[in-house]
Amino acid sequence: MRLKDRVVIITGSAQGIGKVYAQRCAREGARVVLTDILDTQPAAEELRKSGAEVLALRTDVAKEQNTNAMAAQTIARFGRIDVLVNNAAIFATLPLQDFWNIPVTEWDRVMEVNVKGNFLCVKAVLPQMRKQGGGKIINIASGVAFKGVPYMLHYVSSKGAVVSLTRAMARELGPFNIAVNAIAPGYTMSEGVLARPEQVNQMRRPIVESRCFKRDEVPEDLTGTLVYLASADSDFVTGQILAVDGGSVMH
Ligand SMILES: NC(=O)c1ccc[n+]([C@@H]2O[C@H](COP(=O)([O-])OP(=O)(O)OC[C@H]3O[C@@H](n4cnc5c(N)ncnc54)[C@H](O)[C@@H]3O)[C@@H](O)[C@H]2O)c1
């Protein structure tokens, strides 16, 4: 059990890859905080049945009051915060479109959730991590930031920002013994992605062809790297973006 008793907050974990991260962290002995703009109770129930200690919250990561409440409720329940996984994002529901047709309101919301949400969640957990003398922040970026993938300019730009804020935060938080790293997944067959078979059919082949390992990526491909970054095994690693995509991006 590599995360025994660590308190791990995972945003955007009602479903999809976030839920799979939560399941793996629980199997590694972590106490897990599930939080999403959607209801996290069903996912939390599943975890409790397997014996995990779980807190289920509803949080809009783009609202500071919500993110502060997320940190406060975690401390009230578990007394500490060891790991924050910034997984929440607007992604699977986005239509592919020419960037000049993206409505400004949609652009703003993607930036608000994917970039500001990340900043607010870190801000919220920071006082507790500093008090404890350290912690781990794991941001979820994306391979699209390195590839310049077309037809989702707001999303691609937001993940580029996640790469940059990971590096800058690592420099500012190093003196407090807080590691800040990111995972850059490739195109992954998550629940949300699989709900749009037409898009999958269009995108899957060229992406698989671009990899060294020529197969689909599934959420379970990401969990080993997440556990590594959340555990003591990565204690001298910070400011890094680990591409977990079968060898498509090399940076
Ligand atoms: N699936 C992929 O191909 C892929 C590839 C690279 C990176 N990623 C990233 O991995 C993460 C998970 O991907 P997924 O495929 O499960 O995506 P998804 O869109 O299915 O899940 C995102 C989750 O975030 C939640 N969320 C959205 N807005 C929120 C808000 N304001 N506050 C709190 N929660 C909010 C959603 O409700 C959802 O549960 C995302 O950060 C995504 O950008 C995914």
Tab-separated table of C-alpha atoms and ligand atoms in Angstrom:
chain	number	residue	atom	x	y	z
A	1	MET	CA	0.000	0.000	0.000
A	2	ARG	CA	1.938	2.998	-1.285
A	3	LEU	CA	-0.440	5.719	-0.060
A	4	LYS	CA	-1.336	4.328	3.355
A	5	ASP	CA	-3.361	6.915	5.318
A	6	ARG	CA	-2.510	9.767	2.947
A	7	VAL	CA	-5.396	12.159	2.446
A	8	VAL	CA	-5.906	12.665	-1.281
A	9	ILE	CA	-8.341	15.172	-2.812
A	10	ILE	CA	-9.307	14.403	-6.405
A	11	THR	CA	-11.345	17.017	-8.259
A	12	GLY	CA	-13.702	15.993	-11.059
A	13	SER	CA	-14.009	12.480	-9.641
A	14	ALA	CA	-17.750	11.738	-9.862
A	15	GLN	CA	-17.017	9.768	-13.039
A	16	GLY	CA	-14.450	9.286	-15.775
A	17	ILE	CA	-10.704	9.200	-15.211
A	18	GLY	CA	-11.025	11.056	-11.875
A	19	LYS	CA	-13.144	8.234	-10.472
A	20	VAL	CA	-10.586	5.658	-11.627
A	21	TYR	CA	-7.813	7.679	-9.908
A	22	ALA	CA	-9.902	7.626	-6.715
A	23	GLN	CA	-10.413	3.861	-6.904
A	24	ARG	CA	-6.680	3.249	-7.331
A	25	CYS	CA	-5.712	5.644	-4.510
A	26	ALA	CA	-8.171	3.900	-2.207
A	27	ARG	CA	-6.664	0.510	-3.103
A	28	GLU	CA	-3.272	1.977	-2.157
A	29	GLY	CA	-4.598	2.784	1.330
A	30	ALA	CA	-5.407	6.493	0.864
A	31	ARG	CA	-8.300	8.320	2.472
A	32	VAL	CA	-9.982	9.851	-0.540
A	33	VAL	CA	-11.967	13.051	-1.047
A	34	LEU	CA	-14.188	12.813	-4.115
A	35	THR	CA	-15.286	16.176	-5.393
A	36	ASP	CA	-17.039	17.330	-8.558
A	37	ILE	CA	-19.639	19.742	-9.832
A	38	LEU	CA	-21.714	16.547	-10.279
A	39	ASP	CA	-22.959	14.344	-7.437
A	40	THR	CA	-20.041	12.292	-6.056
A	41	GLN	CA	-22.195	10.169	-3.698
A	42	PRO	CA	-22.649	7.189	-6.073
A	43	ALA	CA	-18.888	6.927	-6.733
A	44	ALA	CA	-18.205	7.346	-2.996
A	45	GLU	CA	-20.675	4.565	-2.145
A	46	GLU	CA	-18.854	2.164	-4.470
A	47	LEU	CA	-15.567	2.966	-2.745
A	48	ARG	CA	-17.016	2.598	0.761
A	49	LYS	CA	-18.259	-0.879	-0.142
A	50	SER	CA	-14.665	-1.871	-0.772
A	51	GLY	CA	-13.758	-0.609	2.723
A	52	ALA	CA	-12.239	2.772	1.826
A	53	GLU	CA	-12.547	5.901	3.952
A	54	VAL	CA	-14.170	8.461	1.684
A	55	LEU	CA	-15.536	12.002	1.831
A	56	ALA	CA	-17.959	13.022	-0.935
A	57	LEU	CA	-18.221	16.738	-1.748
A	58	ARG	CA	-19.753	18.930	-4.413
A	59	THR	CA	-17.369	21.655	-5.587
A	60	ASP	CA	-17.269	24.015	-8.528
A	61	VAL	CA	-13.511	24.464	-8.810
A	62	ALA	CA	-14.013	27.854	-10.469
A	63	LYS	CA	-15.591	29.333	-7.321
A	64	GLU	CA	-13.281	30.357	-4.501
A	65	GLN	CA	-15.925	29.892	-1.803
A	66	ASN	CA	-16.394	26.307	-3.016
A	67	THR	CA	-12.675	25.487	-3.127
A	68	ASN	CA	-12.110	26.952	0.327
A	69	ALA	CA	-15.031	24.877	1.623
A	70	MET	CA	-13.494	21.782	-0.020
A	71	ALA	CA	-10.260	22.285	1.918
A	72	ALA	CA	-12.069	23.128	5.183
A	73	GLN	CA	-14.353	20.076	4.989
A	74	THR	CA	-11.405	17.811	4.221
A	75	ILE	CA	-9.518	19.104	7.262
A	76	ALA	CA	-12.640	18.807	9.437
A	77	ARG	CA	-13.061	15.162	8.420
A	78	PHE	CA	-9.491	13.866	8.075
A	79	GLY	CA	-7.345	16.478	9.853
A	80	ARG	CA	-4.860	16.886	6.990
A	81	ILE	CA	-4.343	17.192	3.213
A	82	ASP	CA	-1.404	15.322	1.675
A	83	VAL	CA	-2.194	15.272	-2.032
A	84	LEU	CA	-4.310	17.397	-4.375
A	85	VAL	CA	-5.108	16.031	-7.832
A	86	ASN	CA	-6.360	18.811	-10.118
A	87	ASN	CA	-8.286	16.614	-12.528
A	88	ALA	CA	-11.536	18.589	-13.004
A	89	ALA	CA	-11.807	20.146	-16.428
A	90	ILE	CA	-14.233	20.900	-19.183
A	91	PHE	CA	-13.203	18.366	-21.779
A	92	ALA	CA	-15.337	15.460	-22.924
A	93	THR	CA	-18.442	17.580	-23.474
A	94	LEU	CA	-16.717	20.101	-25.774
A	95	PRO	CA	-17.719	20.053	-29.444
A	96	LEU	CA	-14.864	20.078	-31.984
A	97	GLN	CA	-15.013	23.306	-33.971
A	98	ASP	CA	-13.017	25.934	-35.857
A	99	PHE	CA	-11.672	28.324	-33.268
A	100	TRP	CA	-13.304	31.332	-34.912
A	101	ASN	CA	-16.692	29.783	-34.148
A	102	ILE	CA	-16.037	29.184	-30.430
A	103	PRO	CA	-18.470	31.344	-28.470
A	104	VAL	CA	-16.683	33.746	-26.120
A	105	THR	CA	-18.753	32.482	-23.188
A	106	GLU	CA	-17.527	28.916	-23.864
A	107	TRP	CA	-13.913	30.135	-24.104
A	108	ASP	CA	-14.275	31.935	-20.770
A	109	ARG	CA	-15.803	28.948	-18.963
A	110	VAL	CA	-13.087	26.557	-20.203
A	111	MET	CA	-10.390	28.936	-18.945
A	112	GLU	CA	-12.245	29.514	-15.702
A	113	VAL	CA	-12.541	25.814	-14.872
A	114	ASN	CA	-9.351	24.395	-16.411
A	115	VAL	CA	-6.927	27.160	-15.406
A	116	LYS	CA	-8.432	29.311	-12.649
A	117	GLY	CA	-9.882	26.175	-11.037
A	118	ASN	CA	-6.402	24.740	-10.752
A	119	PHE	CA	-5.067	27.947	-9.167
A	120	LEU	CA	-7.992	28.178	-6.707
A	121	CYS	CA	-7.698	24.569	-5.563
A	122	VAL	CA	-3.979	24.955	-4.886
A	123	LYS	CA	-4.595	28.245	-3.056
A	124	ALA	CA	-7.202	26.524	-0.883
A	125	VAL	CA	-5.023	23.592	0.233
A	126	LEU	CA	-1.806	25.560	0.564
A	127	PRO	CA	-2.127	26.812	4.174
A	128	GLN	CA	-2.692	23.234	5.393
A	129	MET	CA	0.180	21.774	3.344
A	130	ARG	CA	2.508	24.488	4.605
A	131	LYS	CA	1.410	23.795	8.168
A	132	GLN	CA	2.161	20.104	7.677
A	133	GLY	CA	5.601	20.838	6.215
A	134	GLY	CA	4.918	19.553	2.707
A	135	GLY	CA	2.563	17.990	0.207
A	136	LYS	CA	2.034	16.903	-3.365
A	137	ILE	CA	0.113	18.657	-6.105
A	138	ILE	CA	-0.620	16.735	-9.273
A	139	ASN	CA	-2.078	18.705	-12.153
A	140	ILE	CA	-3.686	16.985	-15.107
A	141	ALA	CA	-2.427	18.574	-18.310
A	142	SER	CA	-2.729	16.900	-21.721
A	143	GLY	CA	-0.615	15.843	-24.665
A	144	VAL	CA	-2.596	18.341	-26.755
A	145	ALA	CA	-0.534	21.143	-25.233
A	146	PHE	CA	2.581	19.757	-26.964
A	147	LYS	CA	0.916	18.695	-30.206
A	148	GLY	CA	-1.127	21.770	-31.091
A	149	VAL	CA	-4.236	19.668	-31.689
A	150	PRO	CA	-6.793	21.573	-33.802
A	151	TYR	CA	-10.522	22.298	-33.261
A	152	MET	CA	-10.469	22.853	-29.506
A	153	LEU	CA	-8.347	25.965	-29.157
A	154	HIS	CA	-9.691	26.962	-25.747
A	155	TYR	CA	-9.039	23.503	-24.325
A	156	VAL	CA	-5.553	23.214	-25.872
A	157	SER	CA	-4.656	26.703	-24.608
A	158	SER	CA	-5.937	25.856	-21.145
A	159	LYS	CA	-3.757	22.751	-20.941
A	160	GLY	CA	-0.752	24.777	-22.138
A	161	ALA	CA	-1.440	27.049	-19.189
A	162	VAL	CA	-1.538	24.024	-16.874
A	163	VAL	CA	1.949	23.052	-18.079
A	164	SER	CA	3.260	26.552	-17.355
A	165	LEU	CA	1.574	26.979	-13.997
A	166	THR	CA	2.900	23.577	-12.914
A	167	ARG	CA	6.460	24.734	-13.546
A	168	ALA	CA	6.058	28.154	-11.922
A	169	MET	CA	4.203	26.761	-8.901
A	170	ALA	CA	6.942	24.152	-8.407
A	171	ARG	CA	9.509	26.941	-8.122
A	172	GLU	CA	7.403	28.939	-5.651
A	173	LEU	CA	6.374	25.964	-3.521
A	174	GLY	CA	9.700	24.109	-3.423
A	175	PRO	CA	10.826	26.063	-0.336
A	176	PHE	CA	7.768	24.672	1.477
A	177	ASN	CA	8.579	21.093	0.470
A	178	ILE	CA	5.516	20.968	-1.767
A	179	ALA	CA	6.012	19.108	-5.045
A	180	VAL	CA	4.061	20.231	-8.103
A	181	ASN	CA	4.028	17.905	-11.101
A	182	ALA	CA	1.667	17.164	-13.963
A	183	ILE	CA	0.551	14.183	-15.970
A	184	ALA	CA	-0.081	14.724	-19.676
A	185	PRO	CA	-2.383	11.898	-20.761
A	186	GLY	CA	-2.929	10.997	-24.379
A	187	TYR	CA	-6.388	10.484	-25.899
A	188	THR	CA	-7.927	8.171	-23.314
A	189	MET	CA	-11.055	6.060	-23.587
A	190	SER	CA	-12.772	7.572	-20.550
A	191	GLU	CA	-16.512	7.371	-19.917
A	192	GLY	CA	-17.011	10.854	-21.344
A	193	VAL	CA	-14.952	10.137	-24.466
A	194	LEU	CA	-16.715	6.820	-25.122
A	195	ALA	CA	-20.089	8.580	-24.890
A	196	ARG	CA	-19.260	10.247	-28.243
A	197	PRO	CA	-18.556	7.343	-30.622
A	198	GLU	CA	-18.503	9.528	-33.753
A	199	GLN	CA	-15.647	11.609	-32.385
A	200	VAL	CA	-13.819	8.478	-31.234
A	201	ASN	CA	-14.104	6.956	-34.721
A	202	GLN	CA	-12.685	10.106	-36.271
A	203	MET	CA	-9.778	10.578	-33.854
A	204	ARG	CA	-8.720	7.139	-32.669
A	205	ARG	CA	-6.736	5.818	-35.691
A	206	PRO	CA	-4.304	8.686	-36.291
A	207	ILE	CA	-3.652	9.000	-32.567
A	208	VAL	CA	-2.945	5.293	-32.095
A	209	GLU	CA	-0.655	5.419	-35.163
A	210	SER	CA	1.341	8.266	-33.542
A	211	ARG	CA	2.241	6.093	-30.531
A	212	CYS	CA	5.121	3.691	-29.949
A	213	PHE	CA	2.615	1.320	-28.342
A	214	LYS	CA	-0.103	1.059	-30.970
A	215	ARG	CA	-3.250	0.618	-28.945
A	216	ASP	CA	-5.965	2.640	-27.228
A	217	GLU	CA	-5.155	4.318	-23.921
A	218	VAL	CA	-7.469	3.467	-21.015
A	219	PRO	CA	-7.809	5.264	-17.652
A	220	GLU	CA	-5.932	2.447	-15.872
A	221	ASP	CA	-2.836	3.318	-17.946
A	222	LEU	CA	-2.589	6.560	-15.937
A	223	THR	CA	-3.004	5.370	-12.376
A	224	GLY	CA	0.514	3.991	-11.803
A	225	THR	CA	2.035	7.380	-12.626
A	226	LEU	CA	-0.479	9.112	-10.366
A	227	VAL	CA	0.421	6.840	-7.444
A	228	TYR	CA	4.134	7.435	-8.094
A	229	LEU	CA	3.662	11.224	-8.008
A	230	ALA	CA	1.478	10.989	-4.879
A	231	SER	CA	3.881	8.709	-3.012
A	232	ALA	CA	7.242	9.120	-1.296
A	233	ASP	CA	8.892	7.465	-4.331
A	234	SER	CA	8.805	10.838	-6.135
A	235	ASP	CA	9.940	13.002	-3.217
A	236	PHE	CA	12.783	14.675	-5.169
A	237	VAL	CA	10.720	15.173	-8.353
A	238	THR	CA	9.020	18.516	-8.996
A	239	GLY	CA	8.117	20.805	-11.883
A	240	GLN	CA	7.862	17.841	-14.270
A	241	ILE	CA	5.271	16.998	-16.898
A	242	LEU	CA	5.066	13.239	-17.403
A	243	ALA	CA	3.525	12.300	-20.741
A	244	VAL	CA	1.640	9.029	-20.293
A	245	ASP	CA	0.451	8.282	-23.805
A	246	GLY	CA	2.207	5.210	-25.176
A	247	GLY	CA	5.065	7.321	-26.508
A	248	SER	CA	3.273	9.798	-28.757
A	249	VAL	CA	4.615	13.021	-27.248
A	250	MET	CA	8.347	13.225	-26.508
A	251	HIS	CA	9.379	16.530	-25.006
B	1	LIG	N1	-9.845	11.481	-21.828
B	1	LIG	C1	-8.843	12.038	-22.510
B	1	LIG	O1	-8.621	11.754	-23.702
B	1	LIG	C2	-7.915	13.028	-21.844
B	1	LIG	C3	-6.682	13.311	-22.452
B	1	LIG	C4	-5.826	14.224	-21.838
B	1	LIG	C5	-6.188	14.843	-20.660
B	1	LIG	N2	-7.403	14.547	-20.107
B	1	LIG	C6	-7.749	15.226	-18.875
B	1	LIG	O2	-8.022	14.263	-17.859
B	1	LIG	C7	-9.041	14.754	-16.990
B	1	LIG	C8	-10.208	13.801	-16.933
B	1	LIG	O3	-10.639	13.495	-18.243
B	1	LIG	P1	-12.028	12.738	-18.560
B	1	LIG	O4	-11.877	12.129	-19.913
B	1	LIG	O5	-12.445	11.893	-17.409
B	1	LIG	O6	-12.938	14.038	-18.719
B	1	LIG	P2	-14.457	14.344	-18.338
B	1	LIG	O7	-14.811	15.585	-19.083
B	1	LIG	O8	-15.297	13.123	-18.571
B	1	LIG	O9	-14.369	14.584	-16.765
B	1	LIG	C9	-14.072	15.792	-16.177
B	1	LIG	C10	-14.744	15.847	-14.834
B	1	LIG	O10	-14.591	17.188	-14.328
B	1	LIG	C11	-15.846	17.606	-13.809
B	1	LIG	N3	-15.977	19.046	-13.854
B	1	LIG	C12	-16.242	19.835	-14.925
B	1	LIG	N4	-16.353	21.117	-14.549
B	1	LIG	C13	-16.153	21.157	-13.203
B	1	LIG	C14	-16.131	22.186	-12.237
B	1	LIG	N5	-16.367	23.463	-12.580
B	1	LIG	N6	-15.872	21.854	-10.956
B	1	LIG	C15	-15.651	20.571	-10.593
B	1	LIG	N7	-15.673	19.556	-11.456
B	1	LIG	C16	-15.911	19.844	-12.750
B	1	LIG	C17	-16.877	16.925	-14.698
B	1	LIG	O11	-18.148	16.899	-14.076
B	1	LIG	C18	-16.253	15.563	-14.898
B	1	LIG	O12	-16.638	14.651	-13.885
B	1	LIG	C19	-9.381	16.149	-17.507
B	1	LIG	O13	-8.572	17.109	-16.872
B	1	LIG	C20	-9.000	16.073	-18.966
B	1	LIG	O14	-8.734	17.354	-19.515
B	1	LIG	C21	-8.269	13.667	-20.664
